[in-house]
mmCIF file of C-alpha atoms in Angstrom:
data_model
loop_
_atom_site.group_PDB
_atom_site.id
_atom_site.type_symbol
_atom_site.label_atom_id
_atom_site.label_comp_id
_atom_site.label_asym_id
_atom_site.label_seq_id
_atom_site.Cartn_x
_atom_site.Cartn_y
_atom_site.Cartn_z
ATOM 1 C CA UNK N 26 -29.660 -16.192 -27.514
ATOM 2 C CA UNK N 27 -28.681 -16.714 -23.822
ATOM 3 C CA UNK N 28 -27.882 -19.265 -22.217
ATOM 4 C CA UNK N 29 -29.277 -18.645 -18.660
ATOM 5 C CA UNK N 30 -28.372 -21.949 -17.528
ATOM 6 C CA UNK N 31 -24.322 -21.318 -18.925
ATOM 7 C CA UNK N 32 -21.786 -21.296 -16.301
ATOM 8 C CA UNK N 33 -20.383 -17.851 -14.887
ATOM 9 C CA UNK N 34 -16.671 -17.370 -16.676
ATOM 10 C CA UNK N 35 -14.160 -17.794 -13.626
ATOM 11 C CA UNK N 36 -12.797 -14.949 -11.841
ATOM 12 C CA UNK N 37 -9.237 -16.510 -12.933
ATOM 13 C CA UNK N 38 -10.494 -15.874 -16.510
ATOM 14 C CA UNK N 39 -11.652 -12.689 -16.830
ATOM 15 C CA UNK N 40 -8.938 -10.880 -17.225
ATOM 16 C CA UNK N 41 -5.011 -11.552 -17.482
ATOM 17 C CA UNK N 42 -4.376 -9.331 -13.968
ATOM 18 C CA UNK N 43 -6.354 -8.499 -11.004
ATOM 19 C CA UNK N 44 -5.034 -4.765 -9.192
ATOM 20 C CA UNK N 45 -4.644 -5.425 -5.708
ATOM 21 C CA UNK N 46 -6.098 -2.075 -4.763
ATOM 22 C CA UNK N 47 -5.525 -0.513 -0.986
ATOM 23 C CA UNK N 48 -7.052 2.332 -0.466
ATOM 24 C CA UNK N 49 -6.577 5.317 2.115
ATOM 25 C CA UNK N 50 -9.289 7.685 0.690
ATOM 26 C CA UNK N 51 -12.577 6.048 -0.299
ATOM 27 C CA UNK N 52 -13.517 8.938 -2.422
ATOM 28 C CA UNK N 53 -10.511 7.333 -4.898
ATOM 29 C CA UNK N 54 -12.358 4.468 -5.417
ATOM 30 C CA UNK N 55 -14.708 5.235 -8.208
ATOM 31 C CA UNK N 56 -12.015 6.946 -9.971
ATOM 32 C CA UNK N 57 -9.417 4.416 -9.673
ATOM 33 C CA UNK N 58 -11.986 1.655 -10.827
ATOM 34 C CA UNK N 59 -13.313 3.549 -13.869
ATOM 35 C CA UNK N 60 -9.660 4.393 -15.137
ATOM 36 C CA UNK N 61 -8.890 0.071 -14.205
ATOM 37 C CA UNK N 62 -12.148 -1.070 -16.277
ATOM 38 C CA UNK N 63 -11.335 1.834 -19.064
ATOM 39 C CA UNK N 64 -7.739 -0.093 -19.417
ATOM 40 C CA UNK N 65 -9.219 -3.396 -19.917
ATOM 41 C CA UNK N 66 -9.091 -4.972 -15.993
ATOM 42 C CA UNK N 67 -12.116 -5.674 -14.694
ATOM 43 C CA UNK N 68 -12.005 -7.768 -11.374
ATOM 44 C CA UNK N 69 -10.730 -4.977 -8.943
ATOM 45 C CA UNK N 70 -9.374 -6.740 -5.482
ATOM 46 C CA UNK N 71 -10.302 -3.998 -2.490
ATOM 47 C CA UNK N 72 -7.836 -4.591 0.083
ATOM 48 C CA UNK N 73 -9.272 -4.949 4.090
ATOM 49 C CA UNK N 74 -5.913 -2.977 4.816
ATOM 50 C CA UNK N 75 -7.237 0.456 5.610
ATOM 51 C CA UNK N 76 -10.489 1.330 7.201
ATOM 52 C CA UNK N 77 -11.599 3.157 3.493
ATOM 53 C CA UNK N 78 -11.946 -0.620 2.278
ATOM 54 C CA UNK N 79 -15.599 -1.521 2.865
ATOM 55 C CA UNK N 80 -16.888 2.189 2.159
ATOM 56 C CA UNK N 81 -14.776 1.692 -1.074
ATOM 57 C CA UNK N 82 -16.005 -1.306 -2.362
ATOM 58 C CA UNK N 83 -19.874 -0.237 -1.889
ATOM 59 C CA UNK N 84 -18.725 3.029 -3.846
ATOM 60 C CA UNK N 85 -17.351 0.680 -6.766
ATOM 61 C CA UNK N 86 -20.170 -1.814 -6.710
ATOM 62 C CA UNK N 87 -22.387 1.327 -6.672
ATOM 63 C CA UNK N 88 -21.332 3.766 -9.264
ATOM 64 C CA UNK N 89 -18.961 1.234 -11.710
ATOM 65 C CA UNK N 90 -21.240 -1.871 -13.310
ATOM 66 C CA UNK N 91 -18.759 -2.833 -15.327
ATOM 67 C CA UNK N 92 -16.350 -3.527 -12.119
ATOM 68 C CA UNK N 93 -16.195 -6.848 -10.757
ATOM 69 C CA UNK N 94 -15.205 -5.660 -7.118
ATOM 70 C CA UNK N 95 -14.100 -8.049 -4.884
ATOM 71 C CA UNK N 96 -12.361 -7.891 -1.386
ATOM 72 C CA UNK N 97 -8.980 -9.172 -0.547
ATOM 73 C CA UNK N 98 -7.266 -9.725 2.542
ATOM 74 C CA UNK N 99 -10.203 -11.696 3.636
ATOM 75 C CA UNK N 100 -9.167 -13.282 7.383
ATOM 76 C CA UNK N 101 -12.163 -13.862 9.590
ATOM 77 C CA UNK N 102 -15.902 -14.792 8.499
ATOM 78 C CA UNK N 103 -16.306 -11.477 9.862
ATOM 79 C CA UNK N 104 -14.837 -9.881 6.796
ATOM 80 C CA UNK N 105 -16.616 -11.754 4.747
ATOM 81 C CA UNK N 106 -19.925 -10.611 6.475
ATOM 82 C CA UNK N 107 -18.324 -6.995 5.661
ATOM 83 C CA UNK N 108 -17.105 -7.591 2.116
ATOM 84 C CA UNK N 109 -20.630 -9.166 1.028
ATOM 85 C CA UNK N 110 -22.918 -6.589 2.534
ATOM 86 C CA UNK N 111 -20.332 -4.078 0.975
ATOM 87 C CA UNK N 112 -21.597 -5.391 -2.874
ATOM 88 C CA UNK N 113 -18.629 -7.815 -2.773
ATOM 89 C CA UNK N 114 -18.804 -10.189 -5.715
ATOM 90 C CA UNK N 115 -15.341 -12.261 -5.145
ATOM 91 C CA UNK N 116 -13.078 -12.614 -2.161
ATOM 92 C CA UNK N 117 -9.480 -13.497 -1.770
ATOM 93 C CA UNK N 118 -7.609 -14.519 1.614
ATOM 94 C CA UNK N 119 -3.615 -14.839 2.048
ATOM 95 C CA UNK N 120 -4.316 -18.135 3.661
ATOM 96 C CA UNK N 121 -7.396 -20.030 5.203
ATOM 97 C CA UNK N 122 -8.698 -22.132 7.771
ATOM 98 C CA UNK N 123 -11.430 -24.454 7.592
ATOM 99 C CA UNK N 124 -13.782 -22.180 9.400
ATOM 100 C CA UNK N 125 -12.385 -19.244 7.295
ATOM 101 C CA UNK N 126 -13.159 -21.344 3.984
ATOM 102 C CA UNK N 127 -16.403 -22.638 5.233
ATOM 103 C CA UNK N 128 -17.542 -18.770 5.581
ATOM 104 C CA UNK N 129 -16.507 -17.995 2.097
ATOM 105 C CA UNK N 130 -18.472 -21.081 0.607
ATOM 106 C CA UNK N 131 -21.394 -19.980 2.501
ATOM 107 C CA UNK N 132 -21.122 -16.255 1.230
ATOM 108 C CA UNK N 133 -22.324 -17.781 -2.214
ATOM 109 C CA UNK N 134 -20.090 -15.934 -4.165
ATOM 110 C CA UNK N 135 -16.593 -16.842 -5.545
ATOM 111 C CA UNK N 136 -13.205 -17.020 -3.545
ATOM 112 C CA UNK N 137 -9.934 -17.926 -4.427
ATOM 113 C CA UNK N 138 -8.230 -18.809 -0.573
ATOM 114 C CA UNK N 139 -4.731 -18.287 -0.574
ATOM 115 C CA UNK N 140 -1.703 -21.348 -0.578
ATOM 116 C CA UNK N 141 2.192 -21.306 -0.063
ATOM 117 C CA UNK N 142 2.656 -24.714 0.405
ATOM 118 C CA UNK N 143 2.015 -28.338 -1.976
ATOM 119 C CA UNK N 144 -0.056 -29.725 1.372
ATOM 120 C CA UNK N 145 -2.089 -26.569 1.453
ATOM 121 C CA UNK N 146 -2.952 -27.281 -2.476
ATOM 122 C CA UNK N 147 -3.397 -30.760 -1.683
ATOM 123 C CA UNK N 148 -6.041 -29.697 1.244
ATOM 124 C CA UNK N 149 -7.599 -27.523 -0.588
ATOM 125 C CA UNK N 150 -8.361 -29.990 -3.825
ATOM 126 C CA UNK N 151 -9.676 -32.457 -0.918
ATOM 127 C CA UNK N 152 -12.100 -29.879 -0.247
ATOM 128 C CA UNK N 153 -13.410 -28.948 -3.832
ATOM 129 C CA UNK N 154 -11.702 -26.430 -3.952
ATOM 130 C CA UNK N 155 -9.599 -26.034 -7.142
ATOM 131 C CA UNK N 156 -9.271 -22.297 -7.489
ATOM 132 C CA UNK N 157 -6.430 -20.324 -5.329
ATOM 133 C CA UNK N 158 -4.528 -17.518 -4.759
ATOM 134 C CA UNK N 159 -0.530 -18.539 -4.433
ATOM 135 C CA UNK N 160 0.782 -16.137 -1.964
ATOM 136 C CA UNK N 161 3.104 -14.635 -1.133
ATOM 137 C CA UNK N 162 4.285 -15.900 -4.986
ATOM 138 C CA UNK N 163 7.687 -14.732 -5.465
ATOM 139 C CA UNK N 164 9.066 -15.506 -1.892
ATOM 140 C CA UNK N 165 7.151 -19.136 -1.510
ATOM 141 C CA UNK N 166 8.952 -20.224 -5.045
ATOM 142 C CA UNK N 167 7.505 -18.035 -8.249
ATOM 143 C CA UNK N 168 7.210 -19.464 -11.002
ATOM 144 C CA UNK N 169 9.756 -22.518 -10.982
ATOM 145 C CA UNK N 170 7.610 -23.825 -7.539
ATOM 146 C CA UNK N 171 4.486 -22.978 -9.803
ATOM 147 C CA UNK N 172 5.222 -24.709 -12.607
ATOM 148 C CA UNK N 173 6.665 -28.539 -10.386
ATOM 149 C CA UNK N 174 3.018 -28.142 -9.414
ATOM 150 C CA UNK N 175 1.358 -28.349 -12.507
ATOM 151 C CA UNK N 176 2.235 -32.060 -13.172
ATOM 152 C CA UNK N 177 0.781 -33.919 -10.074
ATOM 153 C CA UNK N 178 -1.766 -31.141 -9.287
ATOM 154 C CA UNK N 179 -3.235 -30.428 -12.790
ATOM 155 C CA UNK N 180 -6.530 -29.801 -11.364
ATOM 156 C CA UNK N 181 -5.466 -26.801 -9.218
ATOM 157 C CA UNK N 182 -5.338 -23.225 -11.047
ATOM 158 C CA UNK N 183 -3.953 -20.325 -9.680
ATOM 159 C CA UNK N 184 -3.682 -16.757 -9.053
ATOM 160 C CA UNK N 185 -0.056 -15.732 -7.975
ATOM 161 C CA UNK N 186 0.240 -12.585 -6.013
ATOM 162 C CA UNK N 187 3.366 -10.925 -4.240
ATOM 163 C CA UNK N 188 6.317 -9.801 -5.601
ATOM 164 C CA UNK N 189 4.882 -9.876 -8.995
ATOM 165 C CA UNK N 190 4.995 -7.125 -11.498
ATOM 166 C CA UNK N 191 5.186 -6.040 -15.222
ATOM 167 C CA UNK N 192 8.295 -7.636 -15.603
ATOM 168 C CA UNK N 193 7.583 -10.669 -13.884
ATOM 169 C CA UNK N 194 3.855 -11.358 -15.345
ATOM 170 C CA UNK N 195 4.426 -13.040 -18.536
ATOM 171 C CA UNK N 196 6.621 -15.664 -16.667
ATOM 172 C CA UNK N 197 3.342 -16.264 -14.383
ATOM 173 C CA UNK N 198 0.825 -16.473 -16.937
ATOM 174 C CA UNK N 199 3.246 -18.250 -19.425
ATOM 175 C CA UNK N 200 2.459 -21.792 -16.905
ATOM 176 C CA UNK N 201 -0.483 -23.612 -17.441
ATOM 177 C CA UNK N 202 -2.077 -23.831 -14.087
ATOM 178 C CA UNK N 203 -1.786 -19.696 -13.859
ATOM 179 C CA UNK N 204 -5.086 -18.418 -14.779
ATOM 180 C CA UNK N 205 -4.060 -14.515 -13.475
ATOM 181 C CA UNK N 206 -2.173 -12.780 -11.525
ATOM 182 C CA UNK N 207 -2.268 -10.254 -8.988
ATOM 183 C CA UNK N 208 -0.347 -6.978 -8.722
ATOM 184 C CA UNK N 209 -0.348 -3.567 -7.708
ATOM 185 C CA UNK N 210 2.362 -2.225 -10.619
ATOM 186 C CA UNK N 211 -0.537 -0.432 -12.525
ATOM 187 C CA UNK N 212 -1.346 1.859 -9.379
ATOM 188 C CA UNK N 213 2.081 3.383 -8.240
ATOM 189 C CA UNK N 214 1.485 5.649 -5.236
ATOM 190 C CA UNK N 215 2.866 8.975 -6.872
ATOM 191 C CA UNK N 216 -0.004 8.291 -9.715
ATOM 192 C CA UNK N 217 -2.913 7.910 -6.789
ATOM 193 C CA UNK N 218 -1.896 10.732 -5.193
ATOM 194 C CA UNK N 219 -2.122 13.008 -7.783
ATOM 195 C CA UNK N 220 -5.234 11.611 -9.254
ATOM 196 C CA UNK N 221 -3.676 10.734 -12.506
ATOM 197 C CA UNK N 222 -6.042 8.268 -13.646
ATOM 198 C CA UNK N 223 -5.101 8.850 -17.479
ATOM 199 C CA UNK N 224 -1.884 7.222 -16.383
ATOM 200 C CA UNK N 225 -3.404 4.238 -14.338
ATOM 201 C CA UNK N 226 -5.521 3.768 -17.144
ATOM 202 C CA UNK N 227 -2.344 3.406 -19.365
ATOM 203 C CA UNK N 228 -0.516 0.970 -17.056
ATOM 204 C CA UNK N 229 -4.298 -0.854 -17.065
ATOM 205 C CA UNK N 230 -4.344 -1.261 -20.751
ATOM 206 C CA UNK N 231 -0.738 -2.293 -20.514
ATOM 207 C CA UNK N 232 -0.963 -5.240 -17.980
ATOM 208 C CA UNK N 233 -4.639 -6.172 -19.601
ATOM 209 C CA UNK N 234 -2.553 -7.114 -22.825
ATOM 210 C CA UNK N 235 -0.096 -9.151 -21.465
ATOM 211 C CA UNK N 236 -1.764 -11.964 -22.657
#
């Protein structure tokens, strides 16, 4: 039996990476997210990067149930507006503001704002907020600034993206505060391109089993 009254898993949880997906060509996105959830990855982060990005996600939410789209590069409320009536059901910012983290509380759905810094963590936990993105990770610290955090902010989790990639991921989600990480290494450009989804599906089902 379910238990309706059971608490959604966390975005950080559901699966060991989250693609950081930007896309020129909405008519990739279906595609792209079918050969991500066929390799084991889920939560799919749509980029507002290119002007494809809201057409994109309501393609994804659309046509792939199993994706958990969510939008990334969240700066304004107005993007949230976007992302949410796009079928958005996370969204991630590099950074936030309080009015930029009050819009993403009142979008009702889940949002990991993004931190470089231990007074941005700090601010955050103040807030409720225990849940982030830790960005841009390898140039604010990786995983040595990550892990002096874990100690005197054990209630703060993470997501690091930037600069992370295959090689780099097990270091990440080797600390106990990392939930995930971010990445794009599973969607090389030459790959998209050509529409080789058999071989972003691969790299999926690679990254999915790094833990």
């Amino acid at each position: 039996m379910t238990d309706d009254n059971a608490p959604s898993p966390s975005l950080l949880d559901l699966a060991p990476v989250i693609p950081v997906v930007v896309i020129d060509d909405a008519a990739d996105a279906v595609p792209m997210a079918r050969a991500l959830v066929a390799g084991g990855l889920p939560a799919i982060e749509v980029t507002f990067r290119t002007p494809a990005a809201a057409d994109a996600i309501r393609a994804i939410a659309a046509e792939v149930p199993d994706a958990v789209v969510g939008a990334g590069t969240v700066l304004t409320p107005g993007h949230v507006d976007t992302a949410v009536a796009a079928g958005s059901r996370f969204l991630v910012s590099p950074g936030w503001t309080d009015r930029l983290l009050g819009a993403m509380r009142d979008s009702g759905i889940p949002s990991l704002p993004g931190v470089s810094t231990t007074s941005e963590v700090v601010a955050l936990l103040e807030r409720g907020v225990t849940e982030m993105k830790f960005f841009p990770a390898e140039a604010a610290g990786g995983t040595a600034y990550l892990s002096s955090l874990a100690s005197p902010l054990p209630d703060a989790r993470f997501c690091p993206t930037g600069g992370v990639n295959a090689t780099r991921a097990p270091g990440y989600l080797a600390l106990p505060n990392v939930g995930c990480v971010g990445g794009t290494w599973m969607l090389p450009a030459d790959a998209v391109a050509a529409g080789d989804w058999t071989r972003v599906e691969s790299l999926a089902r690679e990254a999915a089993a790094l833990r």
